[in-house]
XYZ file of C-alpha atoms in Angstrom:
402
model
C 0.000 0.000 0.000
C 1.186 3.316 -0.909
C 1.740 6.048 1.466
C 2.084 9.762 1.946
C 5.676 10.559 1.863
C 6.612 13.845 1.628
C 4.320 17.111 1.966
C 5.473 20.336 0.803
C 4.206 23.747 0.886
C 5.166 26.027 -2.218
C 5.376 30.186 -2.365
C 5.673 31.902 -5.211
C 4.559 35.359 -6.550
C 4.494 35.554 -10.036
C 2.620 38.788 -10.244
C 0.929 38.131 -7.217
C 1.142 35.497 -4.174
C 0.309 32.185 -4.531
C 0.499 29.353 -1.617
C 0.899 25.531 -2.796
C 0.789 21.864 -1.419
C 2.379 19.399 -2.549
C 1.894 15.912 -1.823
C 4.154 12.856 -3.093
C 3.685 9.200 -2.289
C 5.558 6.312 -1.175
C 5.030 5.387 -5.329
C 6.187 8.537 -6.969
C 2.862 10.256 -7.629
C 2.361 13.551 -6.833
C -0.708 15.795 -6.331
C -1.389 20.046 -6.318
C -3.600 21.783 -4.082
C -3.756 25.439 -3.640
C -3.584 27.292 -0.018
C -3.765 31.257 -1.003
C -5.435 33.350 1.000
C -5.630 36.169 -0.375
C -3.356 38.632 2.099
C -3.059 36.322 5.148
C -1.047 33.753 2.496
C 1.672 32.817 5.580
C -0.709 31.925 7.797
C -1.837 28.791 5.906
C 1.867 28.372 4.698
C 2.719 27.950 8.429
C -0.411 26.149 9.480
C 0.305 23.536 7.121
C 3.651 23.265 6.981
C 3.963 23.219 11.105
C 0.430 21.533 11.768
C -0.831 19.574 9.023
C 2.282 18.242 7.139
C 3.518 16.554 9.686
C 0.478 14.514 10.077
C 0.350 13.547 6.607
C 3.684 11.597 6.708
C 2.786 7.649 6.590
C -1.079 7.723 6.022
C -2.905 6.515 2.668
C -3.669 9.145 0.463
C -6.990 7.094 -1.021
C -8.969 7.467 2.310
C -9.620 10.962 1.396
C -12.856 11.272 3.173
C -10.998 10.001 6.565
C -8.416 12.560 5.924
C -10.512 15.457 5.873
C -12.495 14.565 9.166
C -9.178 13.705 10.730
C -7.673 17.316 9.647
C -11.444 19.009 10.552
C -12.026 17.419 13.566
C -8.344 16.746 15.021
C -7.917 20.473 15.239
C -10.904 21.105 17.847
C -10.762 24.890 16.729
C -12.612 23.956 13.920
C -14.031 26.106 10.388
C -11.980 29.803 9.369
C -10.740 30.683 6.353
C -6.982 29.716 7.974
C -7.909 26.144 8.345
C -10.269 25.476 5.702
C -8.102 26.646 3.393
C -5.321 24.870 4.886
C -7.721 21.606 4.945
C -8.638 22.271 0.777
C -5.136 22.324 -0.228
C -4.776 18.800 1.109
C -7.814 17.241 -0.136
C -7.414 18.425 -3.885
C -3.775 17.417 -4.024
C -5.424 13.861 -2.887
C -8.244 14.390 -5.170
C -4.988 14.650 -7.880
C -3.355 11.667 -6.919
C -6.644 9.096 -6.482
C -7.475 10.270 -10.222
C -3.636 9.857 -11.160
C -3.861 6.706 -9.979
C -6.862 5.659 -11.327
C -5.646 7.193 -14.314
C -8.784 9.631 -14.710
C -9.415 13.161 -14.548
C -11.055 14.102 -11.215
C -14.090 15.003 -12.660
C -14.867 11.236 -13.849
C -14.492 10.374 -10.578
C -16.879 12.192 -8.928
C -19.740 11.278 -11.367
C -18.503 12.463 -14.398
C -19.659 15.249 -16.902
C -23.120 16.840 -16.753
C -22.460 19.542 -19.626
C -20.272 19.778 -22.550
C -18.668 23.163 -20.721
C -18.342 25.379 -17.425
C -20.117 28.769 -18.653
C -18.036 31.555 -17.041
C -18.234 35.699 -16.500
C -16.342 37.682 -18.134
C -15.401 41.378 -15.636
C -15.749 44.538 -17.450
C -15.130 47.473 -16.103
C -14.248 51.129 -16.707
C -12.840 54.416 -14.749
C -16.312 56.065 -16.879
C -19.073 54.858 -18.229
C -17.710 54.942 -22.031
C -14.547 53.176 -20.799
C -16.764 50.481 -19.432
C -19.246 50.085 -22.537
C -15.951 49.564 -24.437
C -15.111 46.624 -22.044
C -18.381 45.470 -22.682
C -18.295 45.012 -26.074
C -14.642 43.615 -25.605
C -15.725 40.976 -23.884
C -18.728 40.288 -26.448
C -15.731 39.909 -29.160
C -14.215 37.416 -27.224
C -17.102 35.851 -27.087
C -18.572 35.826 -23.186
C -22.318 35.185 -22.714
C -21.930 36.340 -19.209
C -20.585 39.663 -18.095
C -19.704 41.312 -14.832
C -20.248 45.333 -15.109
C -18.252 47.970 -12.184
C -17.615 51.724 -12.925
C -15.941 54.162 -11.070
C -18.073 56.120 -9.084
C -17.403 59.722 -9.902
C -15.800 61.631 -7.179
C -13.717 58.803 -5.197
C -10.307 58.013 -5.181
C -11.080 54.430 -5.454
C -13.749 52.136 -6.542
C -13.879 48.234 -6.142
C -14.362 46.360 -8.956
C -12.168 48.483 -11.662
C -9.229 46.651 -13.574
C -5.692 49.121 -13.992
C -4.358 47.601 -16.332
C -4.645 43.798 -18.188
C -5.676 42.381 -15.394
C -7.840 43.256 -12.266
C -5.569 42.695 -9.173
C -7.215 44.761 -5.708
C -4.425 43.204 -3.515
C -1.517 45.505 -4.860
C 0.130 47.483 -2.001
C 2.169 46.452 1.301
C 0.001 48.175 3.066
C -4.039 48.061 2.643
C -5.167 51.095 0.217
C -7.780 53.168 2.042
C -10.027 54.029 -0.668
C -12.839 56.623 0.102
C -16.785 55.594 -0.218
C -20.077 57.397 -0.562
C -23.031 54.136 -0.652
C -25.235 57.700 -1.413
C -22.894 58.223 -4.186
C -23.160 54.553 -5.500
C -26.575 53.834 -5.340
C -27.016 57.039 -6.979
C -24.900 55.962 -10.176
C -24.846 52.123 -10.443
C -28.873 51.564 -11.369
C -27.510 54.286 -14.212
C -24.740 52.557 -16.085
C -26.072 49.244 -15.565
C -28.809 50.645 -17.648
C -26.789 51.965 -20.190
C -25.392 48.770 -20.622
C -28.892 47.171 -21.773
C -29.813 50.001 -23.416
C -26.263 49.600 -25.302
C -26.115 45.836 -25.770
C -29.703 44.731 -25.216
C -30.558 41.497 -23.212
C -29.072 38.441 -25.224
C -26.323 38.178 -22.708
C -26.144 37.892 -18.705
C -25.665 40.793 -16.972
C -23.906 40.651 -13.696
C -22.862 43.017 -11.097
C -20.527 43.181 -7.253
C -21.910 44.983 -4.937
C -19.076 43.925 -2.542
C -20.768 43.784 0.649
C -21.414 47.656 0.767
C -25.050 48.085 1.618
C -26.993 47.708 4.583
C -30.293 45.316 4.391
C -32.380 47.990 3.200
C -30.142 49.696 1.044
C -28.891 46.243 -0.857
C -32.686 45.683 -1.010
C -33.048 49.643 -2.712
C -30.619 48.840 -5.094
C -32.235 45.469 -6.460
C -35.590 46.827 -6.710
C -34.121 49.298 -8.682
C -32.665 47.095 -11.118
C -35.302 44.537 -11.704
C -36.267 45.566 -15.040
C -32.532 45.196 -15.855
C -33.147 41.505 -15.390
C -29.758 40.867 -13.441
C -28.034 37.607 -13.527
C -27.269 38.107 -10.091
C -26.378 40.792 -7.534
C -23.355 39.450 -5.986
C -22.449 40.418 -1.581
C -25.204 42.725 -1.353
C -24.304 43.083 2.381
C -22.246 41.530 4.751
C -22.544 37.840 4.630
C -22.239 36.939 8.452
C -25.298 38.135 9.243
C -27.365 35.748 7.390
C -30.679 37.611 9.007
C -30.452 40.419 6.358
C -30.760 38.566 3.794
C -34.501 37.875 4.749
C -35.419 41.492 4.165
C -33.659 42.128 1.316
C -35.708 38.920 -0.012
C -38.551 40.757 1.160
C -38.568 43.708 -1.014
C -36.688 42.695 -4.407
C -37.274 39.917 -7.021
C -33.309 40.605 -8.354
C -31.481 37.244 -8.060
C -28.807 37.280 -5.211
C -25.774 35.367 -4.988
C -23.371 34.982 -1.610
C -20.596 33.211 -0.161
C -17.139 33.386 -1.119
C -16.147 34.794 2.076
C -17.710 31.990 3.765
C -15.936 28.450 4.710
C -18.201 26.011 5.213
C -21.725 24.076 4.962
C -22.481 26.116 8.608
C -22.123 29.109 7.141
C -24.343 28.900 4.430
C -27.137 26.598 5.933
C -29.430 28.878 6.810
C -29.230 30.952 3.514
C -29.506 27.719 1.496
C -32.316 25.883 3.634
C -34.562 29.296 3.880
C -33.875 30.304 -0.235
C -32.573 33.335 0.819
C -30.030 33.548 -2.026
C -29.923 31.926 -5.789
C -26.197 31.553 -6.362
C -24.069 29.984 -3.343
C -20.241 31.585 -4.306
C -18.109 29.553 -1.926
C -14.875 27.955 -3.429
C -13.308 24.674 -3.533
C -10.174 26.328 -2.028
C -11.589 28.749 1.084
C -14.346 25.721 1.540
C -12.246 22.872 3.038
C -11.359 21.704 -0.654
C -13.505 19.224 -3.572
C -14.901 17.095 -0.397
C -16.612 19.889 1.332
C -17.247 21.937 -1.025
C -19.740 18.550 -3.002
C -21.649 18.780 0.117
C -22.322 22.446 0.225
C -23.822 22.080 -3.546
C -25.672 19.188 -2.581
C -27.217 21.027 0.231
C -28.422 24.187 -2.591
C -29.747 21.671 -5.061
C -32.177 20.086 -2.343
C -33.283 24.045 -2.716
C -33.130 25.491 -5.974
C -29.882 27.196 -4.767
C -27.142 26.880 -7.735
C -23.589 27.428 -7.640
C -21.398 30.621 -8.856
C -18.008 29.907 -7.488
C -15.755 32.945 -6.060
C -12.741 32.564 -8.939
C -11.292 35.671 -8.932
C -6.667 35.916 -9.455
C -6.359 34.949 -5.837
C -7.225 32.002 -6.719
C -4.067 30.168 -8.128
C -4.648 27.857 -11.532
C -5.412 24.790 -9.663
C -8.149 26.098 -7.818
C -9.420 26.851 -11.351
C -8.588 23.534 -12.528
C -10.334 21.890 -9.440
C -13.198 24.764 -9.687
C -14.035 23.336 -13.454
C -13.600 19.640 -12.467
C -16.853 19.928 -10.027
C -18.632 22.842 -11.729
C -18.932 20.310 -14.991
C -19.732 16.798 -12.722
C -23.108 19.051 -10.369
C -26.371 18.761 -11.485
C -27.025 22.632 -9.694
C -24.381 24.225 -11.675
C -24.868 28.296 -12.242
C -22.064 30.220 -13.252
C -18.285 29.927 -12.626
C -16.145 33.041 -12.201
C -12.973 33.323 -14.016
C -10.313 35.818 -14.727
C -7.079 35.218 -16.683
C -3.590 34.976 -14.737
C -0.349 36.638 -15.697
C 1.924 34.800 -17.776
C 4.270 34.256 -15.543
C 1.477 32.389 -13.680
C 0.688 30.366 -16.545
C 4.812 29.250 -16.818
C 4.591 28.362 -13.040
C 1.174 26.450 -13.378
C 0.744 23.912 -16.266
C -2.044 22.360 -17.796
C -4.832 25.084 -17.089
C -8.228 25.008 -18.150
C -9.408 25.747 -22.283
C -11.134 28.962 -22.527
C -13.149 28.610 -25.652
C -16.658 30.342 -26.500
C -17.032 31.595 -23.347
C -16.757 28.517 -21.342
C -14.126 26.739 -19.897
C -13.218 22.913 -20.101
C -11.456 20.647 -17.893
C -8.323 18.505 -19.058
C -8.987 14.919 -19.699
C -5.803 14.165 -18.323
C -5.674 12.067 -15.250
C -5.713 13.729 -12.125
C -6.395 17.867 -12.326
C -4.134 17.613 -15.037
C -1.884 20.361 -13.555
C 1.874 20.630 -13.113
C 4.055 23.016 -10.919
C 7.461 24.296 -12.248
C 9.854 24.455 -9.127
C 12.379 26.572 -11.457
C 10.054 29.103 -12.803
C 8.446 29.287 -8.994
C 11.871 29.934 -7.761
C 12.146 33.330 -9.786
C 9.280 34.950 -8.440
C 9.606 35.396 -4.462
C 6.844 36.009 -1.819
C 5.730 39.668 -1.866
C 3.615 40.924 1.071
C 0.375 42.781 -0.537
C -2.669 43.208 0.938
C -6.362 44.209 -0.187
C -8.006 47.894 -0.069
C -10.288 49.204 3.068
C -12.821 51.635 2.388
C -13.514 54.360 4.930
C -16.718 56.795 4.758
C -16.393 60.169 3.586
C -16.612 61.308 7.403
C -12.846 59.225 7.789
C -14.805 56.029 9.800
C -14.173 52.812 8.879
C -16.937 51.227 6.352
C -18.104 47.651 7.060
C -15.510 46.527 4.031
């Protein structure tokens, strides 16, 4: 019987930080999961490198169910983003080796396909309105059926949601960006572009839009009353996702679909929101969601309710999340929408064997395992660099609830 023999944890930054395990067995195979937390990356470097690795050394890597209740449970301070992401980066790099070893991709294993492709969103965006109709229609040429839309709010320094550049990367100084914030200010201009997008491109595409957690009940529930005859895909964070309460009254007073989650960890968090309909898109991720296991029994939970998924898959997310992300999103029966945004290139030399991109969808290798390889030399170039995600604060200089 083959065992766990080595378990190593991987940081890189090409372009931005990325935290990997990786596990090897008594038989040569190895398996890739990904660790990144966005910002707080050494805390799950040390957690598994001083907690969990240590464990690994000797057991068999096919009892991955055991594994995961032995990490979850062993721990007795149990759930957090530290630990369940710490938790998902082991189970996918097992996930890796039992299809490796099958010689499968992962996704055959866990049902195989139910779709030809994972449909994705593209994320448009634009410091105006004109620069963001532009984006739009960029995105139309490369031929997205789904579409996030964020302008810059006129007036503030700062505005989630707004690519500089190629690609949209918030966590990009060494100390957190305070970025000013009027909700008056947004929920006076947001209904307005939106519109200007249907008006522009009409309704044979999805529409989506980030809110980012920046409303109160009422106000998120405003703002989606506002935009029903936009016919939203979704509204994504709305408000605050801990308090699981204001959902209920944003339900209440608008028909616009909501989708939550990707700060959330675990089936716990999301019970009530799944169990009382309170959303229509569940957003948490195979990596910040204690890994493939877990994550299979949060989207079972949502299809028992009409709930569907829309992963969180945003450039914190390192290529095999993505990989893992389009293994499960193409095996569930409740799939919605997967997030995706393109990595550097310097990513792409580190991380092998990503995901096709083609039509607006993406498609999972048929190689066995993820079908991913790490590049130790390339990695080696690019050395951890401490960034950290914007804040906004109020006009008045107090702190805003993100």
């Amino acid at each position: 019987m083959a065992t766990i023999e080595r378990a190593e944890v991987l940081v890189t930054s090409p372009g931005r930080n990325f935290v990997t395990l990786r596990i090897t067995t008594s038989d040569g195979v190895t398996g890739l999961g990904d660790a990144t937390l966005n910002g707080r990356e050494l805390a799950v470097a040390s957690y598994l490198e001083d907690h969990l690795a240590p464990l690994l050394i000797g057991r068999d890597p096919a009892r991955i169910e055991d594994t995961w209740q032995y990490l979850y449970k062993g721990a007795y301070w149990r759930r957090g983003p530290v630990t369940m992401t710490a938790i998902a980066a082991v189970d996918v790099a097992l996930w890796d080796i039992k299809g490796k070893v099958a010689g499968l991709p992962v996704y055959q294993l866990l049902g195989g396909r139910s779709r030809d492709g994972v449909l994705v969103y593209g994320h448009a965006s634009g410091t105006d309105v004109e620069e963001l109709l532009d984006d739009v229609a960029r995105y139309q040429e490369q031929g997205f059926h789904a579409i996030r839309a964020q302008a810059a709010v006129p007036g503030l320094s700062g505005s989630y949601g707004v690519r500089k550049g190629q690609l949209y990367e918030p966590a990009a100084t060494h100390l957190p960006d305070e970025q000013a914030w009027s909700t008056e200010a947004y929920l006076d201009f947001a209904p307005g572009y939106l519109a200007e997008v249907r008006e522009r491109f009409g309704f044979g595409f999805h529409l989506l839009h980030d809110v980012h957690h920046r409303l109160t009940p009422i106000e998120a529930a405003r703002f989606g009353k506002s935009v029903e005859e936009l016919r939203l895909f979704w509204m994504e964070d709305p408000t605050p996702a801990e308090n699981q309460e204001a959902f209920r009254l944003i339900r209440q007073h608008t028909t616009t679909p909501i989708a939550t989650g990707e700060v959330l960890n675990s089936i716990w968090d999301v019970q009530g929101l799944i169990t009382e309909q309170l959303i229509d898109y569940v957003r948490t991720t195979v990596v910040h969601a204690g890994g493939i296991t877990h994550l299979r029994r949060i989207f079972d939970l949502a299809a028992l309710y009409g709930v569907r998924t829309g992963s969180h898959g945003a450039t914190d997310l390192s290529p095999v999340t993505v990989a893992a992300a389009v293994h499960v999103d193409i095996s569930v029966p409740n799939f919605g929408i997967q997030e995706h945004m393109g990595h550097t290139a310097e990513t792409y030399e580190v991380f092998r064997g990503t995901p096709r991109l083609e039509s607006g969808m993406l498609h999972p290798s048929d190689e066995p395992g993820l079908g991913m390889e790490y590049d130790d030399e390339v990695a080696a170039r690019f050395p951890y660099d401490a960034k950290y995600l914007p804040v906004a604060r109020r006009l008045d200089g107090s702190m805003h609830d993100w």
